[in-house]
Structure formats: structure tokens, C-alpha cells
């Protein structure tokens, strides 16, 4: 907000300096084209001082966003500078209205100009934005968030884009005012509704030079405006969306946890007031019980996401309605004595301007109405853009789905005829399949199995590769960098496979399993790196999560790694980890897998029993669930797999060093071992086949070079 409204306040300050604050109007003359009455020299000088101080404050804020000046230095300069500029303008406005030497206006033929009202808007913006920044500083020093803001590229460039747009608008207004013989502030009024594509029509170029310059000026301004609106949309919809979504998921999760304290075999969990899901806490296997928890957490996420979308739509709708009706009320008050504008006509004018229709049958003629319209349009048009974006995720999507469904039932080609679909629905209703789906209890729709798939996690990994999304978008990196990364990864995989085969030939089964485990880690890291760039964000199935957790040293079949969701347990963990004044770590930051250091370990890995292979028991709907928090699932998995590979390679180097020194130590068994996948997916056989292909490819390359 500071990066947007700070430069806007300075632009209005320029408008307050560029023209005199009083005009004299002769009988039959419009106050828009009145004769300027010179202001006192002290008023002009103090006004210029306030502008210079505000420019220094804006530069400090800009350098802070660009990480050139520390937060502790830039923020006081910006806040104090804007406060000084704002109160100086308040004093000037008060003096101009009540001082005997000025006393604006003196008689009925004198009126306040647009510059006077621009000064009021500028002062208000300076003080309001500075006050909001004071709240930000207090929150930073109290530890509610970091003092160093990690802004995205669009957020860093928002202030530069806003400055560029305002300079472009004011510069164009000055040029066209000179060419068309307009007042400068009338040129600002024209440039505003031109670049916003409203086109009111009371001002337009008459000269050939002005008409010719309009072609590049309008195109350039619309492009810059699009950049500004895009950055604002990114700020509101993308950055704010994740925080709100995480908060709503946490609220829904706490509500569900409060319903899980009893031990019913089959119970129905309410999500909100209208939706409920069947949950079976007592399942015949640990894998299935964990799958039920995962399905419940996915339903919590889906319900919270739908609630967030509709909440955002309601908020943006109410904001747009308030801007529309309040703006119309201000226009009505400003214009009723000048042109007899009624409130309904003001609503009509504000509506056609908000939607950038701009018929031109109504316009503003008062000096008070035009500056307010310029400020109002700067806020209203982006607000409408955000409203349309929110409608695309809710109302528009519903209408589109309904249209497709009706089309398939009538004339559009679908997977089957209308009669076939009716018969299929009747059959589902008869055998109870439809009822199960409505109750969210159909395994075919939830993707949660009753048993671990035959073939173990290796087969699940194969299914994961086969079911990867076909519309995966690669990360925004050059093709050369991607080729280098893939080549290095492939070389590392080939080396690990060679080492695994060689160790197996020498009878060292543990070393073979270790190298095979490294091969699988690198292979999955390369796959997950592609998922990170997916849009929308990648959501993994339960089988995929079970495979990743197995790679990280946890087994979804082993209850020692898990605990059942409990409201009492949630409170105990919150008191233990939150501490005094602290905040419990949730999601990606709170969950620890086997092998990660932690202060309190209570569940040893049955394979090793050592302190390094311990993991805090957790639940898919608990505070340590990796599905919680703002971190995307692919990023969470990529970070954990990379850390695991780094620790494994470090352990491998230490083991080799101990062997060279003649020391013996117990080698840890990897979580993925030969024979752990049954007959359907032998990792050693896969390693031999892959190693053979790489060897043949290298031999063929050598013969070709020879």
C-alpha cells in the first residue's frame, strides 16, 4: 500500500503546486475555466517544501524495497517525511480557508480551484499511509513478523510501475494541455479517463498534432496501467491468498479435530454447516487408517479452499459496491449545485465509469468533483479487476460447468448419449454407488485404498510416474540450464547404479542397497523439480506421499511413526512447542522425518534404534502434517529429499574415511532395500537394466567418436 499510495500522494502534491488555489469567474463563465488568482508567495514556498520532503520519503521507501537501505533506517525516514508533508498541507489548507490575508474564497465570484482539493487529497494520503506504516513498524519490533520483508519481484516493482504510470499521466497531461490550450489540471482529468479507457468525452484533442500524439500515448499508458494492475492483483490474490488459505485450513482442521475425541467405529464429520464426510478411525490396517486420515485432510483443504474463494468474492463484491455507491454520493454532493445532478444520475455516471463504458452523457464540471474522480478511479478500476478475477473461480466456473453439462445432455458430443447417462445414473442409484459418492465414501473417487498396493512402495512409485500430469509446466529457466541439470542428475544416477551392481557382484548387499537408495533419491528429486513449476500447484495422492515418506525413512504401515488425531494431544503439543509467547510450528516447518535432528525424540526406527533414526509421531490432520502451512507440497518434498540425500552422502564420506583409517563402525541400513517390493518390482533388476542401457549407450558413443 505504501508503494502505491505514497507516489500517488506526491502526484496530487504536484497538482496542488502546478496551479493557483483560487479562480475568479465572470457571469456566464464556468469555474473550470475561471481566471487564476495569484497565491501568496509563502503558500507556494511552503507547498514546495512539503513536496521535496515527500520525495525524500518516497526515495527512502523505494531504496528499502530494493534492499539498498535497511528497514531500521528507511522506515523512520519515510514515516516522518510523510507526516511532515501531510501536516504542512493540512496547515496550508486551513490557512487558505481561514487566514485573513488569503481567506478563500472572498466573494461569490471566487471559487476554490482543483489544486486546492488535490492538496486535501494529498495531505490525507500522506497521513493515512504514514499511520499504517507506524503500525507495521510496531508489529515488526514486537516480533509478529520479520523486519526484513521478503518481497516478490512484482511487489518490488510495484512502486516503480506506479511512479512510471503517474509520471506518464502527468507528463502527457502537460503536453496535451499545452497543445490543446487547456488548463493543466483539466489535462490531468482528460489523461486520467483516457488511459483508464473510460472516455467521458467532454475533453478530446482538436488539433492534428494532438490527435496524432494520442496514438502512441494511449497505447503506452494502457500498457503501463496493465503492469500496475497485474502487480496489484499479484499482491492481493497470490500473496494474500496463501496466507488466508492456510489460516482457513487451520480453522477447519481445529473444528474437525474437536469432533474426533470419541472412538466410534464409523462417524460423520461435519465440515461447515452443510457438508459432512464419513470417517472410519478404526480400520483393519494401519495403512488404511492413515489413508482415511489423508482423505479427511484433503476434504478439509477442499472445503477451506471453496470457502476462501466465496469469501474473497463476497469481500471484493462488497468493496466494489461501497466504492460505487460512496463515489456516487460524493459526485452528487459536488455536482448538485453546479448542474442539478440527482443521486440516481450520479449512480448511473459512477456505474458507466466503473465499467469503463463512458457514454459521455453525464460528466463532472465542478472543481471539487474532478480531483475526487481521479482518485476514485485509481482505486475503483483495480478493485473491479480483482472482483472479476474472484468471479472467475466461483460464479463463472459454475456457469461454465453447467453450460458444458447441458450441452452434453443436448447437442454437444460427449462420452455417451443422453439415454446412456440417464441409465448409468439410475444404475448407480440402484446399487448404492451414487449414495457412497455423495457421502464421500467411495474408494474409486477418493483414491484411498483399503490395502497397500501389491508390490509395495516400488509399485506405487511406478504408478506415480505413470500418472504424472500431462500438462506439467517446466520451471522458468533456460533450456541450457535445464539440460545441464538433467545431465548431471543422469550421470549421478548412472554412477550410483554402477556402484550398486559392483557391490552386489562382490557380495556387499548393504552397500548395493545404499547406492540403490541414492539412485532413487536423485531420480525422485529430478521428478519433483518438475512438479514445483506446476500451475495449479501439484497435489500428490496418498500413494505418492507413502512413497516419498518411505524414501525419507518413514513407513505408513508402521504405527510407531504415527499417532491418532486427538484434541487433547493437539493442546499438549501446542503448549509444549509453542512456549511462552511463541507459536507452534505447523506443516512444513513442524514435521520432522526420520533422521532429522529434534530436541525430543520418542519413536525409534525399528531398523536401527539409533538416535538419528527417530521421528516424532504425527497425524495427517495434526499440527505436524506436511499438508498444512503455506509451503507447497512439491517444495516440501523437494526440500526433504534434498536434505536426506545430503545427509546420506555425508555419511557415505565419513564411512569411507573410517574404513581408510582402519576403524569399523556399524553401517545403517537404507529404508529402501532389495526384496522390499516383492516380485513385481525388483529394484536390483531395474538397476541392472538401467546400468546396462547406460553402458551400451556409452560404448556406442565411443565407437562413433572412434
XYZ file of C-alpha atoms in Angstrom:
706
model
C 0.000 0.000 0.000
C 2.795 2.409 0.822
C 4.467 1.727 -2.526
C 1.218 2.544 -4.334
C -0.368 5.388 -2.375
C 2.852 7.193 -1.462
C 3.702 8.122 -5.079
C 0.014 8.877 -5.693
C 0.029 11.386 -2.830
C 3.138 13.028 -4.313
C 1.450 13.223 -7.732
C -1.507 15.002 -6.155
C 1.003 17.278 -4.414
C 2.373 18.195 -7.851
C -1.164 19.082 -8.954
C -1.535 21.265 -5.845
C 1.645 23.187 -6.741
C 1.081 23.460 -10.503
C -1.970 25.760 -10.282
C -3.294 28.536 -8.069
C -5.790 27.711 -5.378
C -8.363 30.365 -6.352
C -10.173 31.316 -9.550
C -12.458 34.196 -10.374
C -15.472 33.510 -12.523
C -17.281 36.112 -14.600
C -21.038 35.904 -15.168
C -21.817 33.087 -17.605
C -18.348 31.537 -17.190
C -17.643 28.003 -15.937
C -15.473 27.647 -12.803
C -13.402 25.087 -14.707
C -12.177 27.858 -16.986
C -12.025 30.701 -14.487
C -9.219 33.209 -14.185
C -6.429 32.308 -11.779
C -5.931 34.472 -8.692
C -2.252 34.510 -7.647
C -1.442 32.807 -4.340
C 0.819 34.359 -1.702
C 4.491 33.567 -2.143
C 4.745 31.953 1.293
C 1.993 29.499 0.386
C 3.821 28.440 -2.786
C 7.160 28.132 -0.958
C 5.808 26.024 1.925
C 3.905 23.865 -0.540
C 7.149 23.217 -2.439
C 8.951 22.320 0.806
C 6.310 19.721 1.648
C 6.732 18.233 -1.826
C 10.524 17.968 -1.504
C 10.244 16.272 1.904
C 7.717 13.794 0.491
C 10.042 12.996 -2.426
C 12.845 12.171 0.023
C 10.457 9.882 1.932
C 9.441 8.139 -1.301
C 13.084 7.603 -2.285
C 13.826 6.054 1.123
C 10.884 3.672 0.712
C 11.959 2.779 -2.817
C 15.520 2.024 -1.718
C 14.195 -0.082 1.157
C 12.100 -2.151 -1.264
C 15.160 -2.529 -3.488
C 17.198 -3.640 -0.411
C 19.564 -0.708 -0.706
C 18.689 0.823 2.681
C 17.964 -1.219 5.843
C 14.464 -1.342 7.280
C 15.536 0.381 10.507
C 16.795 3.427 8.572
C 14.346 3.696 5.672
C 11.090 3.314 7.602
C 11.642 6.214 10.073
C 12.669 8.496 7.184
C 9.570 7.564 5.193
C 7.152 7.849 8.114
C 8.493 11.144 9.447
C 8.738 12.628 5.954
C 5.154 11.784 5.056
C 3.845 13.010 8.384
C 5.661 16.340 7.959
C 4.398 16.755 4.383
C 0.859 15.816 5.334
C 0.619 18.200 8.290
C 2.205 21.012 6.283
C -0.521 20.636 3.664
C -3.190 20.493 6.382
C -1.867 23.769 7.752
C -1.815 25.352 4.295
C -5.391 24.255 3.582
C -6.544 25.642 6.927
C -4.671 28.904 6.360
C -6.045 29.256 2.859
C -9.575 28.766 4.154
C -9.460 30.964 7.263
C -6.416 33.278 7.224
C -7.440 36.946 6.745
C -4.644 37.511 4.197
C -5.975 34.735 1.969
C -9.468 33.695 3.049
C -10.554 31.503 0.134
C -12.952 32.398 -1.413
C -13.538 36.066 -0.599
C -16.760 36.698 -2.527
C -19.328 34.902 -4.640
C -17.304 35.357 -7.833
C -14.313 33.471 -6.444
C -14.080 29.697 -6.195
C -11.612 27.142 -4.960
C -9.677 25.553 -7.813
C -8.936 21.891 -8.415
C -5.451 22.419 -6.933
C -6.972 23.143 -3.521
C -8.809 19.824 -3.471
C -5.743 17.973 -4.737
C -3.897 19.392 -1.706
C -6.564 17.964 0.605
C -6.317 14.526 -1.031
C -2.519 14.611 -0.872
C -2.474 15.517 2.835
C -4.972 12.794 3.694
C -2.990 10.137 1.808
C 0.313 11.161 3.420
C -1.087 10.931 6.954
C -3.086 7.719 6.446
C -0.252 5.792 4.784
C 2.287 7.010 7.363
C -0.029 5.860 10.175
C -0.354 2.418 8.597
C 3.416 2.193 8.362
C 3.687 3.036 12.066
C 1.508 0.003 12.767
C 3.809 -2.060 10.560
C 6.925 -0.923 12.417
C 5.360 -1.641 15.812
C 4.374 -5.122 14.659
C 7.880 -5.788 13.343
C 9.570 -4.747 16.593
C 7.108 -6.810 18.634
C 8.101 -9.862 16.623
C 4.835 -10.524 14.819
C 6.779 -10.734 11.550
C 10.299 -10.212 10.245
C 11.779 -6.749 9.936
C 13.215 -7.647 6.545
C 10.306 -8.138 4.174
C 10.900 -10.831 1.544
C 9.036 -9.201 -1.312
C 8.416 -10.855 -4.647
C 9.606 -9.303 -7.883
C 6.134 -7.978 -8.702
C 5.907 -6.373 -5.266
C 9.333 -4.766 -5.573
C 8.491 -3.329 -8.964
C 5.005 -2.138 -7.954
C 6.288 1.197 -6.673
C 8.405 1.749 -9.788
C 5.449 0.878 -12.004
C 3.170 3.230 -10.059
C 5.706 6.060 -10.322
C 6.128 5.389 -14.044
C 2.363 5.491 -14.621
C 1.864 8.710 -12.637
C 4.796 10.441 -14.357
C 3.464 9.280 -17.720
C -0.009 10.610 -16.872
C 1.188 13.990 -15.605
C 3.679 14.413 -18.452
C 1.038 13.617 -21.053
C -1.399 15.982 -19.347
C 1.166 18.810 -19.534
C 1.924 18.148 -23.223
C -1.690 17.908 -24.343
C -2.734 20.875 -22.188
C -0.106 22.958 -23.984
C -1.091 21.696 -27.450
C -4.863 21.979 -26.959
C -4.746 25.170 -24.823
C -6.269 23.517 -21.744
C -5.605 24.184 -18.097
C -3.052 21.722 -16.743
C -5.465 20.161 -14.232
C -8.099 19.752 -16.947
C -5.374 17.953 -18.883
C -4.910 15.667 -15.864
C -8.659 14.974 -15.874
C -8.519 14.136 -19.602
C -5.404 11.953 -19.310
C -6.957 10.007 -16.437
C -10.153 8.958 -18.192
C -8.226 8.375 -21.429
C -5.649 5.955 -20.001
C -8.342 4.172 -17.973
C -10.304 3.766 -21.262
C -13.390 5.441 -19.779
C -13.661 8.107 -22.475
C -16.121 10.583 -20.954
C -15.808 12.870 -23.979
C -16.022 16.402 -22.574
C -12.321 16.908 -23.424
C -10.680 15.493 -26.540
C -7.890 16.599 -28.910
C -8.957 19.064 -31.608
C -5.621 19.653 -33.318
C -3.975 17.280 -35.773
C -0.833 17.248 -33.594
C -2.818 16.238 -30.521
C -4.750 13.580 -32.403
C -1.528 12.182 -33.846
C 0.202 12.061 -30.441
C -2.804 10.279 -28.938
C -1.953 7.055 -30.819
C 1.329 6.267 -29.026
C 0.322 7.989 -25.781
C -2.807 5.902 -25.218
C -1.116 2.596 -26.080
C 1.869 3.288 -23.805
C -0.336 4.343 -20.906
C -2.587 1.300 -21.170
C 0.467 -0.991 -21.142
C 1.899 0.649 -18.022
C -1.526 0.571 -16.358
C -1.775 -3.143 -17.127
C 1.564 -3.723 -15.399
C 0.389 -1.828 -12.316
C -2.915 -3.699 -12.113
C -1.096 -7.006 -12.644
C 1.239 -6.276 -9.731
C -1.676 -5.252 -7.506
C -3.521 -8.428 -8.447
C -0.413 -10.469 -7.638
C -0.160 -8.738 -4.270
C -3.799 -9.223 -3.323
C -4.665 -12.563 -4.940
C -1.410 -14.509 -4.879
C 0.489 -13.461 -1.764
C -2.583 -12.806 0.376
C -4.318 -15.895 -0.972
C -1.792 -18.327 0.513
C -1.915 -16.758 3.963
C -5.707 -16.688 4.028
C -5.932 -20.232 2.674
C -3.513 -21.562 5.309
C -5.458 -19.813 8.060
C -8.801 -21.176 6.860
C -7.420 -24.710 6.583
C -6.154 -24.430 10.156
C -9.572 -23.285 11.396
C -11.322 -26.129 9.584
C -8.766 -28.615 10.917
C -9.274 -27.481 14.512
C -13.032 -27.824 14.062
C -12.640 -31.372 12.739
C -10.171 -32.353 15.497
C -12.742 -31.334 18.110
C -15.085 -33.994 16.668
C -12.534 -36.849 16.805
C -12.196 -37.383 20.555
C -14.584 -40.315 20.775
C -13.765 -43.808 19.450
C -16.724 -44.554 17.198
C -16.095 -47.165 14.537
C -17.856 -45.114 11.861
C -18.698 -41.478 12.335
C -19.680 -38.475 10.240
C -17.548 -35.346 10.450
C -19.177 -32.006 9.760
C -17.309 -29.550 7.544
C -19.065 -26.240 7.998
C -22.864 -26.289 8.237
C -23.818 -28.176 5.095
C -21.058 -30.648 4.231
C -20.084 -33.802 6.079
C -17.793 -36.758 5.444
C -17.735 -40.315 6.770
C -14.601 -41.161 8.753
C -13.529 -44.609 9.981
C -10.876 -44.222 12.712
C -10.795 -47.991 13.413
C -9.569 -49.601 10.211
C -8.298 -53.109 9.645
C -4.767 -51.940 8.810
C -2.514 -49.039 9.686
C -2.111 -48.188 6.011
C -5.873 -47.881 5.565
C -6.299 -45.863 8.770
C -3.651 -43.422 7.587
C -5.376 -43.291 4.222
C -8.614 -42.314 5.964
C -6.783 -39.504 7.754
C -5.263 -38.340 4.472
C -8.676 -38.336 2.780
C -10.129 -36.353 5.682
C -7.338 -33.778 5.430
C -7.871 -33.466 1.678
C -11.589 -32.822 2.285
C -10.657 -30.166 4.848
C -8.437 -28.486 2.267
C -11.113 -28.635 -0.428
C -13.795 -27.214 1.859
C -11.492 -24.456 3.121
C -10.463 -23.605 -0.441
C -14.090 -23.301 -1.566
C -14.875 -21.195 1.492
C -11.888 -18.951 0.780
C -12.954 -18.383 -2.819
C -16.502 -17.443 -1.898
C -15.314 -15.269 0.989
C -12.957 -13.422 -1.357
C -15.818 -12.971 -3.815
C -18.098 -11.540 -1.124
C -15.409 -9.166 0.162
C -14.467 -7.926 -3.310
C -18.151 -7.538 -4.227
C -18.893 -5.504 -1.101
C -15.768 -3.379 -1.664
C -16.787 -2.625 -5.243
C -20.361 -1.800 -4.196
C -19.115 0.549 -1.485
C -16.779 2.287 -3.927
C -19.601 2.618 -6.438
C -22.252 3.972 -4.063
C -19.958 6.145 -1.937
C -18.329 7.589 -5.062
C -21.768 8.363 -6.472
C -22.702 10.123 -3.212
C -19.582 12.316 -3.384
C -20.251 13.178 -7.026
C -23.854 14.015 -6.140
C -22.807 16.416 -3.365
C -20.176 18.054 -5.575
C -22.404 18.478 -8.648
C -25.939 19.095 -7.382
C -25.435 22.872 -7.089
C -23.408 23.090 -10.318
C -25.562 21.130 -12.755
C -28.500 19.823 -10.705
C -27.265 16.214 -10.714
C -29.553 13.787 -8.850
C -28.260 10.846 -6.815
C -29.656 8.335 -9.292
C -27.870 10.121 -12.122
C -24.694 10.116 -10.023
C -25.083 6.322 -9.540
C -25.576 5.942 -13.290
C -22.479 8.041 -14.041
C -20.351 6.141 -11.490
C -21.532 2.796 -12.911
C -20.713 3.643 -16.528
C -17.329 4.986 -15.411
C -16.566 1.969 -13.191
C -17.207 -0.433 -16.066
C -15.247 1.886 -18.408
C -18.312 2.293 -20.646
C -18.140 6.092 -20.718
C -21.179 7.188 -22.711
C -20.379 10.854 -22.127
C -23.992 11.896 -21.479
C -23.023 12.857 -17.919
C -19.790 14.415 -16.759
C -18.363 16.405 -13.852
C -17.960 20.152 -14.073
C -17.087 21.212 -10.516
C -13.546 21.773 -9.281
C -14.260 19.516 -6.300
C -15.670 16.619 -8.314
C -12.834 16.164 -10.807
C -9.962 15.577 -8.321
C -12.156 13.179 -6.338
C -12.984 11.295 -9.554
C -9.281 10.953 -10.422
C -8.544 9.447 -7.002
C -11.702 7.307 -7.046
C -10.924 5.849 -10.462
C -7.381 4.902 -9.358
C -8.946 2.653 -6.686
C -12.197 1.552 -8.317
C -10.798 0.141 -11.575
C -8.269 -2.238 -9.882
C -10.966 -3.235 -7.379
C -13.252 -4.194 -10.257
C -10.408 -6.197 -11.827
C -9.951 -8.178 -8.597
C -13.716 -8.764 -8.425
C -13.724 -10.196 -11.946
C -10.796 -12.473 -11.044
C -12.654 -13.773 -7.978
C -15.777 -14.355 -10.051
C -13.737 -16.491 -12.439
C -13.047 -19.026 -9.652
C -16.661 -19.221 -8.462
C -19.606 -17.865 -10.461
C -18.042 -18.055 -13.915
C -16.725 -21.565 -13.256
C -20.166 -22.732 -12.127
C -21.862 -21.260 -15.193
C -19.238 -22.805 -17.461
C -19.622 -26.257 -15.912
C -23.415 -26.004 -16.107
C -23.221 -24.959 -19.765
C -20.956 -27.900 -20.617
C -23.242 -30.302 -18.774
C -26.373 -29.010 -20.501
C -24.574 -29.132 -23.832
C -23.592 -32.763 -23.334
C -27.189 -33.613 -22.451
C -28.491 -31.965 -25.623
C -26.448 -31.277 -28.741
C -22.756 -31.319 -27.861
C -20.892 -34.626 -28.280
C -19.909 -36.346 -25.061
C -18.665 -39.718 -23.884
C -22.129 -41.231 -24.344
C -25.656 -40.445 -25.353
C -28.172 -38.789 -23.060
C -30.052 -42.045 -22.579
C -26.796 -43.807 -21.670
C -26.065 -41.219 -18.966
C -29.602 -41.479 -17.572
C -29.336 -45.281 -17.411
C -25.910 -45.054 -15.761
C -27.258 -42.692 -13.117
C -30.235 -44.973 -12.441
C -27.907 -47.971 -12.078
C -25.657 -46.078 -9.634
C -28.695 -45.073 -7.599
C -29.974 -48.657 -7.538
C -26.754 -50.354 -6.375
C -25.848 -47.623 -3.886
C -22.758 -46.334 -5.699
C -24.263 -42.876 -6.045
C -25.071 -42.749 -2.327
C -21.496 -43.704 -1.443
C -20.115 -40.940 -3.649
C -22.466 -38.370 -2.161
C -21.295 -39.471 1.292
C -17.649 -39.169 0.187
C -17.090 -42.844 0.934
C -16.346 -44.302 -2.495
C -12.743 -45.551 -2.778
C -12.823 -45.026 -6.562
C -13.443 -41.305 -6.111
C -11.298 -40.666 -3.046
C -8.208 -42.508 -4.255
C -7.665 -44.059 -0.803
C -7.119 -47.839 -0.927
C -8.196 -50.343 1.667
C -4.816 -52.056 1.441
C -1.293 -51.145 0.491
C -0.956 -51.852 -3.256
C 0.531 -55.182 -4.258
C 4.190 -54.665 -4.965
C 4.744 -52.243 -2.104
C 6.038 -48.731 -2.423
C 8.049 -49.549 -5.551
C 4.886 -50.283 -7.489
C 3.333 -47.139 -6.022
C 6.337 -45.228 -7.350
C 5.761 -46.719 -10.795
C 2.104 -45.688 -10.624
C 3.191 -42.213 -9.633
C 5.409 -41.905 -12.705
C 2.679 -43.285 -14.969
C 0.058 -40.930 -13.563
C 2.033 -37.715 -13.682
C 0.132 -34.762 -15.094
C 0.487 -34.339 -18.817
C 0.241 -30.573 -18.590
C 3.278 -30.106 -16.349
C 4.905 -26.752 -16.936
C 8.658 -26.562 -16.594
C 10.306 -24.005 -14.355
C 11.131 -20.636 -15.829
C 14.770 -21.428 -16.550
C 16.708 -21.512 -19.754
C 16.928 -24.684 -21.808
C 20.681 -24.689 -21.334
C 20.414 -24.731 -17.532
C 17.798 -27.481 -17.640
C 19.989 -29.582 -19.915
C 22.936 -29.195 -17.540
C 20.816 -30.192 -14.521
C 19.397 -33.253 -16.276
C 22.832 -34.299 -17.478
C 24.387 -34.035 -14.019
C 21.481 -35.921 -12.479
C 21.679 -38.667 -15.115
C 25.426 -39.012 -14.593
C 24.967 -39.271 -10.835
C 22.240 -41.890 -11.271
C 24.453 -43.913 -13.616
C 27.357 -43.802 -11.153
C 25.168 -44.975 -8.285
C 23.788 -47.814 -10.400
C 27.307 -48.872 -11.382
C 28.335 -48.855 -7.726
C 25.226 -50.838 -6.736
C 25.847 -53.533 -9.348
C 29.556 -53.725 -8.465
C 28.798 -54.043 -4.758
C 26.246 -56.760 -5.428
C 28.776 -58.676 -7.501
C 31.228 -58.515 -4.583
C 28.586 -59.786 -2.198
C 28.196 -56.493 -0.274
C 24.402 -56.373 -0.160
C 24.249 -53.427 2.255
C 26.450 -51.244 0.014
C 24.364 -52.225 -3.012
C 21.164 -51.225 -1.228
C 22.739 -47.927 -0.149
C 23.787 -46.971 -3.684
C 20.395 -48.019 -4.995
C 18.776 -45.784 -2.368
C 20.896 -42.836 -3.521
C 19.851 -43.553 -7.101
C 16.173 -43.470 -6.137
C 16.617 -40.218 -4.190
C 18.236 -38.439 -7.141
C 15.649 -39.832 -9.505
C 12.744 -38.554 -7.400
C 14.417 -35.184 -6.843
C 14.527 -34.705 -10.613
C 10.869 -35.672 -10.911
C 9.733 -33.408 -8.074
C 11.674 -30.466 -9.503
C 9.305 -30.614 -12.474
C 6.301 -30.674 -10.146
C 7.429 -27.490 -8.379
C 6.686 -25.438 -11.504
C 3.161 -26.834 -11.940
C 0.294 -24.358 -12.144
C -2.009 -25.002 -10.352
C 0.166 -26.371 -7.585
C 0.760 -30.107 -7.571
C -1.356 -32.144 -5.145
C 0.049 -35.631 -4.522
C -2.088 -38.697 -3.929
C -1.799 -40.845 -0.817
C 0.232 -43.497 -2.701
C 2.700 -40.829 -3.797
C 3.025 -39.483 -0.264
C 3.555 -43.011 1.065
C 6.371 -43.459 -1.448
C 8.024 -40.156 -0.525
C 7.791 -40.880 3.187
C 9.312 -44.318 2.609
C 12.246 -42.637 0.877
C 12.573 -40.319 3.872
C 12.727 -43.236 6.292
C 9.108 -43.488 7.407
C 6.678 -46.311 6.728
C 2.933 -45.738 6.530
C 2.462 -49.365 7.667
C 4.455 -48.790 10.873
C 2.327 -47.321 13.701
C 5.463 -46.304 15.631
C 5.761 -43.274 13.359
C 2.141 -42.217 13.799
C -0.416 -41.138 16.322
C -4.169 -40.818 16.151
C -5.677 -37.327 15.883
C -6.827 -36.070 19.273
C -7.931 -32.675 20.528
C -6.190 -33.222 23.863
C -2.954 -34.231 22.120
C -3.149 -31.099 19.973
C -3.365 -28.919 23.071
C -0.426 -30.688 24.747
C 1.770 -30.290 21.670
C 0.768 -26.673 21.344
C 1.699 -25.940 24.951
C 4.991 -27.831 24.658
C 6.190 -26.409 21.335
C 4.557 -23.010 21.446
C 6.137 -21.918 24.699
C 5.541 -18.525 26.212
C 4.515 -16.071 23.582
C 5.606 -18.463 20.888
C 3.741 -20.027 18.051
C 3.582 -23.725 17.417
C 5.276 -24.784 14.217
C 2.847 -26.344 11.785
C 3.075 -28.086 8.482
C 6.361 -27.992 6.634
C 8.273 -26.389 9.483
C 6.858 -28.543 12.257
C 7.025 -32.036 10.766
C 10.261 -33.954 11.212
C 11.042 -37.126 9.372
C 13.360 -39.895 10.433
C 16.935 -38.730 10.555
C 16.204 -35.061 11.268
C 17.503 -33.554 14.456
C 14.965 -32.582 17.069
C 15.059 -31.854 20.789
C 12.672 -34.587 21.878
C 12.552 -37.960 20.118
C 10.270 -40.671 21.296
C 9.734 -43.103 18.442
C 12.809 -45.015 17.310
C 13.099 -46.562 13.903
C 12.776 -50.319 14.417
C 15.535 -50.945 11.886
C 18.354 -49.156 13.644
C 17.172 -47.982 17.012
C 19.763 -45.232 16.957
C 19.086 -41.662 17.987
C 19.449 -40.343 14.428
C 16.632 -42.520 13.090
C 13.894 -41.180 15.323
C 10.764 -39.379 14.274
C 8.121 -37.564 16.268
C 4.767 -39.376 15.883
C 2.387 -37.335 13.784
C -1.024 -37.453 12.144
C -2.190 -36.315 8.700
C -4.691 -33.980 10.397
C -2.327 -32.942 13.203
C -0.229 -29.836 13.624
C 2.815 -31.577 12.089
C 1.027 -32.633 8.915
C 3.016 -31.743 5.781
C -0.271 -30.721 4.162
C -0.504 -27.709 6.489
C 1.206 -24.357 6.124
C 1.940 -22.105 3.159
C 4.665 -24.324 1.661
C 3.546 -26.168 -1.447
C 3.650 -29.956 -1.357
C 6.233 -30.268 -4.126
C 8.504 -27.752 -2.376
C 8.151 -29.644 0.919
C 9.051 -32.957 -0.701
C 11.930 -31.466 -2.689
C 13.454 -29.870 0.405
C 13.209 -33.068 2.456
C 14.561 -35.320 -0.297
C 17.475 -32.948 -0.912
C 18.312 -32.824 2.793
C 18.107 -36.583 3.010
C 20.443 -37.044 0.032
C 22.911 -34.565 1.520
C 22.987 -36.445 4.836
C 23.377 -39.781 3.065
C 26.321 -38.564 1.002
C 27.937 -37.066 4.089
C 27.513 -40.367 5.931
C 28.981 -42.203 2.958
C 32.086 -40.000 3.004
C 32.525 -40.498 6.751
C 32.183 -44.260 6.385
C 34.799 -44.326 3.635
C 37.143 -42.246 5.773
C 36.713 -44.601 8.739
C 37.489 -47.603 6.540
C 40.675 -45.964 5.256
C 41.737 -45.303 8.863
C 41.055 -48.901 9.794
C 38.127 -48.079 12.037
C 34.978 -50.110 11.969
C 31.526 -48.787 12.560
C 28.024 -50.066 12.172
C 26.602 -49.078 8.818
C 22.986 -48.035 8.693
C 20.552 -49.865 6.527
C 18.718 -47.670 3.995
C 14.909 -47.501 4.168
C 14.695 -48.977 0.632
C 16.240 -52.467 0.418
C 16.394 -55.322 -2.065
C 13.350 -57.541 -1.957
C 11.199 -54.942 -0.219
C 8.904 -54.637 -3.214
C 8.009 -58.237 -3.917
C 8.238 -59.933 -7.253
C 6.556 -57.193 -9.281
C 9.206 -54.504 -8.923
C 12.719 -55.613 -8.020
C 14.961 -52.539 -7.586
C 18.133 -54.538 -8.270
C 16.732 -55.832 -11.561
C 15.750 -52.265 -12.501
C 19.262 -51.121 -11.604
C 20.850 -53.805 -13.764
C 18.646 -52.936 -16.732
C 19.292 -49.209 -16.405
C 23.031 -49.740 -15.895
C 23.167 -51.943 -18.981
C 21.406 -49.324 -21.098
C 23.802 -46.627 -19.924
C 26.823 -48.859 -20.595
C 25.622 -49.708 -24.119
C 24.914 -46.041 -24.812
C 28.427 -45.090 -23.688
C 30.019 -47.861 -25.751
C 28.052 -46.787 -28.822
C 29.145 -43.213 -28.315
C 32.788 -44.279 -28.017
C 32.630 -46.312 -31.242
C 31.046 -43.363 -33.055
C 33.789 -41.000 -31.884
C 36.447 -43.561 -32.864
